[in-house]
Coordinates of C-alpha atoms in Angstrom, one line a residue:
Chain A
X3 CA 107.6 233.6 35.7
X4 CA 110.8 233.4 37.7
X5 CA 112.4 235.8 35.2
X6 CA 109.6 238.3 35.6
X7 CA 110.0 237.9 39.4
X8 CA 113.8 238.6 39.5
X9 CA 113.5 241.5 37.0
X10 CA 110.8 243.1 39.1
X11 CA 112.7 242.5 42.3
X12 CA 115.8 244.1 40.9
X13 CA 113.7 247.1 39.7
X14 CA 112.2 247.4 43.2
X15 CA 115.5 246.9 44.9
X16 CA 116.8 250.0 43.1
X17 CA 114.0 252.0 44.8
X18 CA 113.9 250.2 48.1
X19 CA 117.3 250.0 49.8
X20 CA 116.0 247.5 52.3
X21 CA 115.2 244.6 49.9
X22 CA 117.5 241.6 50.5
X23 CA 117.6 238.3 48.7
X24 CA 118.6 235.1 50.4
X25 CA 118.8 231.9 48.3
X26 CA 119.3 228.3 49.2
X27 CA 122.0 227.5 46.7
X28 CA 119.4 227.5 43.9
X29 CA 118.5 229.9 41.1
X30 CA 121.3 229.3 38.6
X31 CA 121.0 231.8 35.7
X32 CA 118.2 233.5 37.5
X33 CA 119.5 235.3 40.6
X34 CA 123.0 236.4 39.4
X35 CA 121.9 239.8 38.1
X36 CA 120.5 240.7 41.6
X37 CA 123.7 239.4 43.2
X38 CA 125.9 241.4 40.9
X39 CA 124.0 244.6 41.3
X40 CA 123.4 244.4 45.0
X41 CA 126.2 242.3 46.5
X42 CA 125.5 243.8 50.0
X43 CA 121.9 242.6 49.8
X44 CA 122.4 239.1 48.6
X45 CA 123.3 235.9 50.5
X46 CA 123.6 232.3 49.4
X47 CA 122.8 230.5 52.6
X48 CA 123.8 227.1 51.1
X49 CA 121.8 224.0 51.0
X50 CA 120.3 224.6 54.4
X51 CA 116.7 225.9 54.3
X52 CA 116.1 226.0 58.1
X53 CA 119.1 228.2 58.6
X54 CA 118.3 230.2 55.5
X55 CA 114.8 231.0 56.9
X56 CA 116.1 231.8 60.4
X57 CA 118.8 234.0 59.0
X58 CA 116.2 235.8 56.8
X59 CA 114.0 236.4 59.9
X60 CA 117.0 237.8 61.7
X61 CA 117.9 240.1 58.8
X62 CA 114.3 241.2 58.6
X63 CA 114.2 242.0 62.4
X64 CA 116.9 244.5 61.6
X65 CA 114.9 246.3 59.0
X66 CA 115.4 244.5 55.8
X67 CA 112.6 243.1 53.7
X68 CA 114.0 239.7 52.9
X69 CA 113.0 237.4 50.0
X70 CA 114.0 233.8 50.5
X71 CA 114.3 231.9 47.2
X72 CA 114.4 228.2 46.5
X73 CA 112.4 225.6 44.7
X74 CA 109.5 223.2 45.3
X75 CA 109.0 222.3 48.9
X76 CA 112.4 223.3 50.2
X77 CA 111.7 226.9 51.3
X78 CA 108.3 226.0 52.7
X79 CA 107.9 222.5 54.2
X80 CA 111.5 221.9 55.0
X81 CA 111.6 224.9 57.2
X82 CA 108.0 225.1 58.2
X83 CA 108.7 225.8 61.9
X84 CA 111.0 228.7 61.0
X85 CA 108.2 230.2 58.9
X86 CA 105.8 229.7 61.8
X87 CA 107.9 230.8 64.8
X88 CA 110.6 233.1 63.4
X89 CA 108.7 234.8 60.7
X90 CA 105.0 234.7 61.5
X91 CA 105.1 234.9 65.3
X92 CA 107.6 237.7 65.2
X93 CA 105.8 239.4 62.4
X94 CA 109.0 240.2 60.4
X95 CA 108.9 241.1 56.7
X96 CA 110.1 237.9 55.0
X97 CA 108.6 236.8 51.7
X98 CA 109.2 233.1 51.1
X99 CA 109.5 232.5 47.3
X100 CA 109.1 229.0 45.9
X101 CA 109.7 228.3 42.2
X102 CA 108.0 225.2 40.8
X103 CA 104.4 225.5 41.9
X104 CA 102.3 222.4 41.6
X105 CA 103.5 220.1 38.9
X106 CA 106.0 222.5 37.3
X107 CA 108.8 220.0 38.1
X108 CA 106.7 217.0 37.3
X109 CA 109.5 215.1 35.8
X110 CA 111.6 215.4 38.9
X111 CA 109.2 213.3 40.9
X112 CA 107.4 213.4 44.2
X113 CA 110.0 215.4 46.1
X114 CA 109.6 218.2 43.7
X115 CA 105.8 218.2 43.4
X116 CA 104.7 221.3 45.4
X117 CA 101.1 220.3 45.9
X118 CA 100.4 220.6 49.6
X119 CA 102.0 224.0 50.3
X120 CA 98.8 226.1 50.1
X121 CA 96.9 224.0 52.5
X122 CA 99.7 224.0 55.0
X123 CA 100.7 227.6 54.7
X124 CA 97.2 229.0 54.7
X125 CA 96.9 227.9 58.3
X126 CA 99.3 230.6 59.2
X127 CA 96.9 233.5 59.2
X128 CA 99.7 236.1 59.3
X129 CA 100.9 235.2 55.8
X130 CA 99.9 237.1 52.7
X131 CA 99.8 234.4 50.0
X132 CA 100.1 235.1 46.3
X133 CA 99.9 232.5 43.6
X134 CA 100.3 234.2 40.2
X135 CA 99.2 232.6 36.9
X136 CA 101.6 234.4 34.5
X137 CA 104.6 236.8 34.4
X138 CA 102.3 239.8 34.6
X139 CA 100.7 238.6 37.8
X140 CA 104.1 237.8 39.2
X141 CA 105.3 241.3 38.5
X142 CA 102.3 242.8 40.1
X143 CA 102.8 240.5 43.1
X144 CA 106.3 241.7 43.6
X145 CA 105.2 245.3 43.3
X146 CA 102.5 244.9 46.0
X147 CA 104.8 242.9 48.3
X148 CA 107.6 245.4 48.2
X149 CA 105.2 248.2 49.0
X150 CA 103.7 246.2 51.8
X151 CA 106.5 244.3 53.5
X152 CA 105.3 241.6 55.9
X153 CA 105.2 237.8 56.3
X154 CA 104.3 236.5 52.9
X155 CA 104.5 233.6 50.5
X156 CA 104.9 233.9 46.8
X157 CA 104.2 230.7 44.9
X158 CA 105.8 230.9 41.4
X159 CA 105.6 228.7 38.4
X160 CA 108.8 228.0 36.6
X161 CA 110.0 229.6 33.4
X162 CA 108.5 230.3 30.0
X163 CA 104.8 230.7 31.0
X164 CA 103.0 233.0 28.5
X165 CA 101.2 236.2 29.6
X166 CA 97.5 235.2 29.7
X167 CA 95.9 238.6 30.0
X168 CA 96.8 242.3 30.5
X169 CA 98.3 242.7 34.0
X170 CA 96.4 244.7 36.6
X171 CA 97.3 245.6 40.2
X172 CA 96.8 242.8 42.7
X173 CA 94.3 243.1 45.5
X174 CA 92.4 240.7 47.7
X175 CA 90.0 239.8 45.0
X176 CA 90.0 237.7 41.8
X177 CA 90.8 239.2 38.5
X178 CA 88.2 238.7 35.8
X179 CA 90.1 237.5 32.8
X180 CA 87.1 236.7 30.6
X181 CA 83.7 238.1 31.7
X182 CA 81.6 235.4 29.9
X183 CA 77.8 235.5 29.6
X184 CA 76.8 232.4 31.5
X185 CA 76.0 232.2 35.2
X186 CA 78.8 229.8 35.7
X187 CA 82.5 230.6 36.2
X188 CA 85.9 228.9 36.2
X189 CA 88.2 230.1 38.9
X190 CA 91.9 229.2 38.7
X191 CA 95.1 229.9 40.6
X192 CA 98.5 229.6 39.2
X193 CA 99.7 228.8 35.7
X194 CA 96.9 226.2 35.2
X195 CA 94.8 229.3 34.4
X196 CA 96.0 228.7 30.8
X197 CA 94.1 225.4 30.8
X198 CA 91.0 227.1 32.2
X199 CA 91.1 229.6 29.3
X200 CA 91.5 226.8 26.8
X201 CA 88.5 225.1 28.3
X202 CA 86.4 228.3 28.1
X203 CA 87.4 228.6 24.4
X204 CA 86.2 225.0 23.7
X205 CA 82.9 225.7 25.5
X206 CA 82.2 228.8 23.6
X207 CA 82.3 226.7 20.4
X208 CA 79.6 224.7 22.0
X209 CA 77.5 227.7 22.9
X210 CA 78.4 227.9 26.6
X211 CA 80.3 231.1 27.7
X212 CA 81.6 230.8 31.3
X213 CA 83.5 233.5 33.0
X214 CA 87.1 232.9 33.8
X215 CA 88.7 234.4 36.9
X216 CA 92.2 234.3 38.1
X217 CA 92.9 234.1 41.8
X218 CA 96.5 235.2 42.4
X219 CA 95.7 236.5 45.9
X220 CA 94.8 233.7 48.3
X221 CA 95.3 235.2 51.7
X222 CA 94.0 237.3 53.4
X223 CA 90.6 237.2 51.8
X224 CA 87.3 238.6 52.9
X225 CA 83.9 239.9 51.7
X226 CA 85.4 241.6 48.6
X227 CA 86.6 238.2 47.3
X228 CA 83.3 236.5 48.0
X229 CA 81.2 239.4 46.5
X230 CA 82.7 238.9 43.1
X231 CA 81.6 235.3 43.0
X232 CA 78.1 236.0 44.0
X233 CA 77.4 237.0 40.4
X234 CA 77.6 233.3 39.6
X235 CA 75.3 230.4 40.3
X236 CA 78.1 227.8 40.1
X237 CA 81.9 228.0 40.2
X238 CA 84.4 225.4 39.1
X239 CA 87.8 225.8 40.7
X240 CA 91.0 224.6 39.1
X241 CA 94.4 224.3 40.8
X242 CA 97.6 222.3 40.9
X243 CA 97.2 221.4 44.5
X244 CA 95.6 218.5 46.4
X245 CA 92.0 219.1 47.6
X246 CA 92.8 219.9 51.2
X247 CA 93.3 223.5 51.9
X248 CA 93.7 224.8 48.3
X249 CA 91.7 227.2 46.2
X250 CA 88.6 225.0 46.1
X251 CA 88.7 224.5 49.8
X252 CA 89.0 228.2 50.6
X253 CA 86.1 229.0 48.2
X254 CA 83.9 226.6 50.1
X255 CA 84.9 228.3 53.3
X256 CA 84.3 231.8 52.0
X257 CA 81.4 231.7 49.5
X258 CA 77.8 231.7 50.5
X259 CA 75.9 228.4 50.0
X260 CA 73.9 230.1 47.2
X261 CA 77.0 229.6 45.0
X262 CA 77.8 226.0 44.3
X263 CA 81.5 225.2 44.2
X264 CA 83.1 222.2 42.6
X265 CA 86.8 221.7 42.5
X266 CA 89.3 220.1 40.2
X267 CA 92.4 219.3 42.2
X268 CA 95.3 216.8 42.0
X269 CA 94.2 213.3 43.0
X270 CA 96.7 211.6 45.3
X271 CA 97.7 208.9 42.8
X272 CA 98.9 211.5 40.3
X273 CA 101.4 212.9 42.9
X274 CA 103.0 209.5 42.7
X275 CA 103.4 209.7 38.9
X276 CA 106.3 211.3 37.0
X277 CA 106.1 213.3 33.8
X278 CA 105.9 216.7 32.2
X279 CA 103.5 219.2 33.6
X280 CA 101.2 218.9 30.6
X281 CA 101.2 215.1 31.0
X282 CA 100.4 215.2 34.7
X283 CA 97.7 217.8 34.2
X284 CA 96.1 215.4 31.7
X285 CA 96.4 212.5 34.2
X286 CA 94.9 214.7 36.9
X287 CA 92.0 215.9 34.8
X288 CA 93.3 219.5 34.8
X289 CA 93.9 220.0 31.1
X290 CA 91.6 222.1 28.9
X291 CA 89.3 219.2 27.7
X292 CA 88.9 217.8 31.2
X293 CA 88.1 221.2 32.6
X294 CA 85.6 221.8 29.8
X295 CA 83.9 218.5 30.4
X296 CA 83.7 219.2 34.2
X297 CA 82.1 222.6 33.6
X298 CA 79.5 221.1 31.2
X299 CA 78.5 218.7 33.9
X300 CA 78.4 221.5 36.4
X301 CA 76.4 223.8 34.2
X302 CA 73.6 221.4 33.4
Chain B
X4 CA 123.5 254.4 92.9
X5 CA 126.1 251.6 92.9
X6 CA 125.3 249.0 90.3
X7 CA 124.9 245.5 91.6
X8 CA 127.9 243.2 91.1
X9 CA 127.6 240.4 88.6
X10 CA 127.9 237.9 91.5
X11 CA 125.0 239.6 93.4
X12 CA 123.0 239.9 90.2
X13 CA 123.4 236.1 89.5
X14 CA 122.6 235.3 93.2
X15 CA 119.4 237.3 93.2
X16 CA 118.4 236.0 89.7
X17 CA 118.7 232.4 91.1
X18 CA 116.5 233.3 94.0
X19 CA 113.9 234.8 91.8
X20 CA 114.0 231.9 89.4
X21 CA 113.4 229.4 92.2
X22 CA 110.5 231.4 93.6
X23 CA 109.0 231.8 90.1
X24 CA 109.1 228.1 89.3
X25 CA 107.8 227.2 92.7
X26 CA 104.9 229.6 92.5
X27 CA 104.0 228.6 88.9
X28 CA 104.7 224.9 89.6
X29 CA 106.9 225.1 86.5
X30 CA 109.8 223.1 85.2
X31 CA 113.3 223.8 83.9
X32 CA 114.9 225.4 87.0
X33 CA 118.1 223.3 86.6
X34 CA 119.0 225.0 83.3
X35 CA 118.0 228.4 84.6
X36 CA 120.5 228.0 87.5
X37 CA 123.3 226.7 85.3
X38 CA 123.3 229.8 83.1
X39 CA 122.7 232.4 85.8
X40 CA 126.4 233.3 86.2
X41 CA 126.8 233.9 82.4
X42 CA 123.8 236.2 82.5
X43 CA 125.2 238.0 85.6
X44 CA 128.4 238.9 83.9
X45 CA 126.8 239.7 80.5
X46 CA 124.2 242.1 82.0
X47 CA 126.6 243.9 84.3
X48 CA 129.9 244.2 82.4
X49 CA 129.6 243.1 78.8
X50 CA 126.3 243.9 77.0
X51 CA 125.8 247.4 75.8
X52 CA 122.1 248.1 76.5
X53 CA 119.7 250.6 77.9
X54 CA 117.1 249.1 80.3
X55 CA 114.7 252.0 79.6
X56 CA 115.1 251.8 75.9
X57 CA 115.1 248.2 74.8
X58 CA 115.0 249.1 71.1
X59 CA 118.1 251.3 71.3
X60 CA 119.6 250.7 67.8
X61 CA 123.2 250.5 69.1
X62 CA 122.5 247.8 71.8
X63 CA 124.2 244.5 71.7
X64 CA 121.6 241.8 70.9
X65 CA 121.2 238.9 73.3
X66 CA 119.2 235.9 72.3
X67 CA 118.3 233.0 74.6
X68 CA 118.0 229.9 72.5
X69 CA 117.2 227.6 75.4
X70 CA 114.0 229.4 75.9
X71 CA 112.7 227.0 78.6
X72 CA 115.3 228.4 81.0
X73 CA 113.8 231.8 80.8
X74 CA 113.2 232.4 84.6
X75 CA 116.8 233.5 85.3
X76 CA 116.8 235.8 82.3
X77 CA 113.4 237.4 83.2
X78 CA 114.8 237.9 86.7
X79 CA 118.1 239.3 85.4
X80 CA 116.3 241.7 83.1
X81 CA 113.9 242.9 85.9
X82 CA 116.8 243.3 88.3
X83 CA 118.6 245.5 85.7
X84 CA 115.5 247.6 85.3
X85 CA 113.9 246.5 82.1
X86 CA 110.6 245.9 83.8
X87 CA 109.4 245.9 87.5
X88 CA 110.8 243.1 89.7
X89 CA 107.3 242.7 91.1
X90 CA 106.1 241.5 87.7
X91 CA 108.2 238.4 88.2
X92 CA 105.4 237.2 90.5
X93 CA 103.1 236.8 87.4
X94 CA 105.4 234.3 85.8
X95 CA 103.4 231.5 84.2
X96 CA 100.1 232.9 85.4
X97 CA 97.1 233.1 83.1
X98 CA 97.4 236.1 80.8
X99 CA 100.9 237.1 82.0
X100 CA 103.4 238.2 79.4
X101 CA 106.0 236.2 81.3
X102 CA 105.2 232.9 79.6
X103 CA 107.2 229.8 80.5
X104 CA 109.3 230.0 77.4
X105 CA 111.2 233.2 76.6
X106 CA 108.9 235.8 75.0
X107 CA 109.8 238.8 72.8
X108 CA 106.8 240.6 74.3
X109 CA 108.9 241.2 77.4
X110 CA 111.0 244.3 77.4
X111 CA 114.6 243.5 76.8
X112 CA 113.9 240.1 75.1
X113 CA 114.8 240.1 71.4
X114 CA 113.4 236.8 70.3
X115 CA 111.0 234.1 71.4
X116 CA 112.2 230.6 71.5
X117 CA 110.9 227.3 73.0
X118 CA 111.5 225.2 70.0
X119 CA 115.3 224.6 70.0
X120 CA 117.7 225.4 67.3
X121 CA 116.1 228.7 66.2
X122 CA 118.1 231.5 67.9
X123 CA 121.5 230.9 66.3
X124 CA 120.2 231.2 62.7
X125 CA 118.2 234.3 63.7
X126 CA 121.2 235.8 65.5
X127 CA 123.4 235.0 62.4
X128 CA 121.0 237.1 60.4
X129 CA 121.2 239.9 62.9
X130 CA 125.0 239.8 62.9
X131 CA 125.0 239.8 59.1
X132 CA 122.8 242.8 59.0
X133 CA 125.2 244.7 61.3
X134 CA 128.1 243.7 59.2
X135 CA 126.5 244.7 55.9
X136 CA 125.6 248.1 57.4
X137 CA 128.9 248.7 59.1
X138 CA 127.4 248.8 62.5
X139 CA 129.5 247.9 65.6
X140 CA 127.0 246.2 67.9
X141 CA 127.4 242.5 68.6
X142 CA 125.0 239.5 68.8
X143 CA 125.2 237.0 71.6
X144 CA 123.3 233.7 71.5
X145 CA 123.1 231.5 74.5
X146 CA 122.5 227.8 73.6
X147 CA 122.2 224.7 75.6
X148 CA 124.3 221.6 75.0
X149 CA 121.3 219.4 74.4
X150 CA 120.0 221.6 71.7
X151 CA 123.2 221.2 69.7
X152 CA 121.5 217.9 68.6
X153 CA 119.4 220.2 66.3
X154 CA 120.7 220.3 62.7
X155 CA 119.7 223.9 62.2
X156 CA 122.4 224.9 64.7
X157 CA 125.1 223.1 62.7
X158 CA 123.8 224.8 59.5
X159 CA 124.4 228.1 61.2
X160 CA 127.8 227.0 62.7
X161 CA 128.9 226.2 59.1
X162 CA 127.8 229.5 57.6
X163 CA 128.8 232.1 60.1
X164 CA 132.6 231.7 59.5
X165 CA 132.0 231.8 55.8
X166 CA 131.0 235.4 56.3
X167 CA 133.6 236.2 58.9
X168 CA 131.1 237.2 61.5
X169 CA 133.3 238.0 64.4
X170 CA 130.5 240.1 65.8
X171 CA 128.6 236.9 66.6
X172 CA 129.2 235.2 70.0
X173 CA 127.7 231.9 70.9
X174 CA 127.8 230.8 74.5
X175 CA 127.2 227.1 75.2
X176 CA 125.7 226.4 78.7
X177 CA 127.5 223.0 78.8
X178 CA 125.9 221.5 81.8
X179 CA 126.1 217.9 80.4
X180 CA 122.5 217.0 81.1
X181 CA 119.7 217.1 78.6
X182 CA 116.0 216.1 78.7
X183 CA 116.1 212.3 79.1
X184 CA 119.6 211.7 80.2
X185 CA 123.2 212.9 80.2
X186 CA 124.6 214.3 77.0
X187 CA 127.0 211.5 77.0
X188 CA 124.2 208.9 77.1
X189 CA 122.0 210.6 74.5
X190 CA 124.3 211.9 71.8
X191 CA 127.8 212.7 72.9
X192 CA 128.9 216.2 71.9
X193 CA 132.5 215.8 72.6
X194 CA 135.0 216.8 71.6
X195 CA 133.0 220.0 71.4
X196 CA 135.8 222.5 71.4
X197 CA 137.6 220.6 68.7
X198 CA 134.4 220.3 66.6
X199 CA 133.8 224.0 66.8
X200 CA 137.4 224.8 65.9
X201 CA 137.2 222.5 62.9
X202 CA 134.1 224.5 61.9
X203 CA 136.5 227.6 61.9
X204 CA 135.2 229.3 65.1
X205 CA 137.4 231.0 67.6
X206 CA 136.7 229.0 70.7
X207 CA 137.4 229.5 74.4
X208 CA 136.6 227.1 77.2
X209 CA 136.1 228.0 80.8
X210 CA 134.3 227.5 84.1
X211 CA 130.8 229.0 83.5
X212 CA 130.5 229.9 87.1
X213 CA 133.7 231.8 87.5
X214 CA 132.8 235.5 86.9
X215 CA 136.4 236.7 86.5
X216 CA 137.1 234.1 83.8
X217 CA 133.9 234.9 82.0
X218 CA 134.5 238.6 82.2
X219 CA 138.1 238.4 81.1
X220 CA 137.1 236.3 78.0
X221 CA 134.2 238.4 76.9
X222 CA 136.1 241.7 77.5
X223 CA 138.4 240.9 74.7
X224 CA 136.0 240.1 71.9
X225 CA 136.5 239.4 69.1
X226 CA 139.1 236.8 69.8
X227 CA 140.3 236.3 66.3
X228 CA 139.7 238.8 63.5
X229 CA 137.2 237.4 61.0
X230 CA 136.1 234.4 63.1
X231 CA 132.8 234.1 65.0
X232 CA 133.3 233.4 68.7
X233 CA 132.1 230.5 70.8
X234 CA 132.5 230.3 74.6
X235 CA 132.1 226.8 75.8
X236 CA 131.1 227.3 79.4
X237 CA 131.4 224.3 81.6
X238 CA 128.5 224.5 84.0
X239 CA 126.6 222.5 86.6
X240 CA 122.9 221.9 86.1
X241 CA 121.1 223.3 89.2
X242 CA 124.1 225.3 90.2
X243 CA 123.8 227.0 93.6
X244 CA 121.3 224.6 95.1
X245 CA 123.0 221.6 96.5
X246 CA 120.2 219.1 96.2
X247 CA 119.5 220.1 92.6
X248 CA 123.1 220.1 91.3
X249 CA 123.7 217.6 88.5
X250 CA 120.3 216.0 89.0
X251 CA 118.3 215.3 85.9
X252 CA 115.0 215.4 87.8
X253 CA 115.3 219.2 88.2
X254 CA 114.8 219.6 84.5
X255 CA 111.2 218.8 85.4
X256 CA 110.4 219.2 89.1
X257 CA 109.3 222.3 90.9
X258 CA 110.4 222.8 94.5
X259 CA 107.9 222.5 97.3
X260 CA 107.8 225.0 100.1
X261 CA 110.3 223.2 102.2
X262 CA 112.7 222.7 99.3
X263 CA 112.3 226.4 98.3
X264 CA 113.1 227.6 101.7
X265 CA 116.2 225.4 101.9
X266 CA 117.3 226.5 98.4
X267 CA 116.9 230.2 99.2
X268 CA 118.8 229.7 102.5
X269 CA 121.6 228.0 100.7
X270 CA 121.9 231.0 98.4
X271 CA 122.1 233.4 101.3
X272 CA 118.5 234.3 101.6
X273 CA 115.8 235.8 99.3
X274 CA 116.5 239.3 98.1

């Protein structure tokens, strides 16, 4: 996903002379092509995320659309007040990009589990928030963000995620990845969509055909988003995030009570565990079989 | 029309700042008074700006990092014609744009602060933008001594020389008193000049109330090619009002009517 991001950013930077990339001394073997092609629009701010974010806001106030780039919680929680005051309050076009959404860096331990970011950043109503599931969605996100510069947050997975469905332009609505025939749906955000699709495939073998929707656009959302889900009686949400403030939480805020929402999220004990993303998904009950089992319970 | 001298501008700004905090029962007048002379010189003889066109692209950018001391800056901007002086009376009132920490909603103000350690990184970004685009305007950031406790400032102090930003000017209002005690008691900054030089800044040290010294120093920017500039201005908290000078309590207190009258009289009378 990060490769799709940087390739698209480079393509857009060729068209938009105001795009600027600031990194926090991270992005080895990812950001170099941008730095080589646009040395005047690249800055390594060093291992100093508060300063990186303030500098980005200052650059943005002078007319650049700045992308800050780092991993896990470093470009978000470490510099939260700079996002709040410098970027959001001043309304300057900075896109905060974090690589390593959810449990992508599961082996690296708690410091690198980015599982509270959505809940915290969603409280900044000025931020547009994108959480792509695959390289195609990441590309579409960059396309939209570069055409609509503003305070924004792009939550990326890591590397090597497969394309899960044909890309389509992003908007403030879910993308229907599999239409299904049942009156139940699985809604996922981020690369865990892959597990949701696996679950749906298991369930089809059992004669249950739920819809699968991807939710790459998490803020701002309104009636258009809610309207899509009104076609279903029950929705199961799936995300690599704790329960507070994530996708399930926002669905419960936005959808009418006629749509029952149940959520699969990361239980707190799992954030204290260490292991590969697939191992931790299994421990959290976010892998294909667990999602299928949860949906069966929900559908009956 | 003859332009007001820097000394008279600072004097009037002090008077307005005192009246504003008294009217609003607000705090932070000590730090507003300590930086008034720096503002006086900057806004008469140093900064390139157009009061009737705050977004003029070629203007020098001035950022107040110690946003709590905003009264003397609001007054300076009003006296220089950025907005009506009469509006100063609304300071701190319900619905006023003159909020009690500096606000970018006010004409002539670039950046809102209030939380410390924010303006220097932001200003670094502005200076970098000018450098990358080959523009000649400068960026001035006024910080307090107490806020140099903030790590974000040192992150910026480390990075600016790396990019040879000699279009960036930091002014330290070094009044030696912070929120709960003297700087020496809380977290000694000294030797500040040596620290900044070790961080590869061009540093000058002077009396922050001597207009000729300030003007002479800021007239010759940049001091060293390729190095960002830092003016360490030794100041007195509460400067100009005898009973406030060097008194921690005037970080918080608001003068009553008798104290206000005495303070204004000591400054030569309200404008």
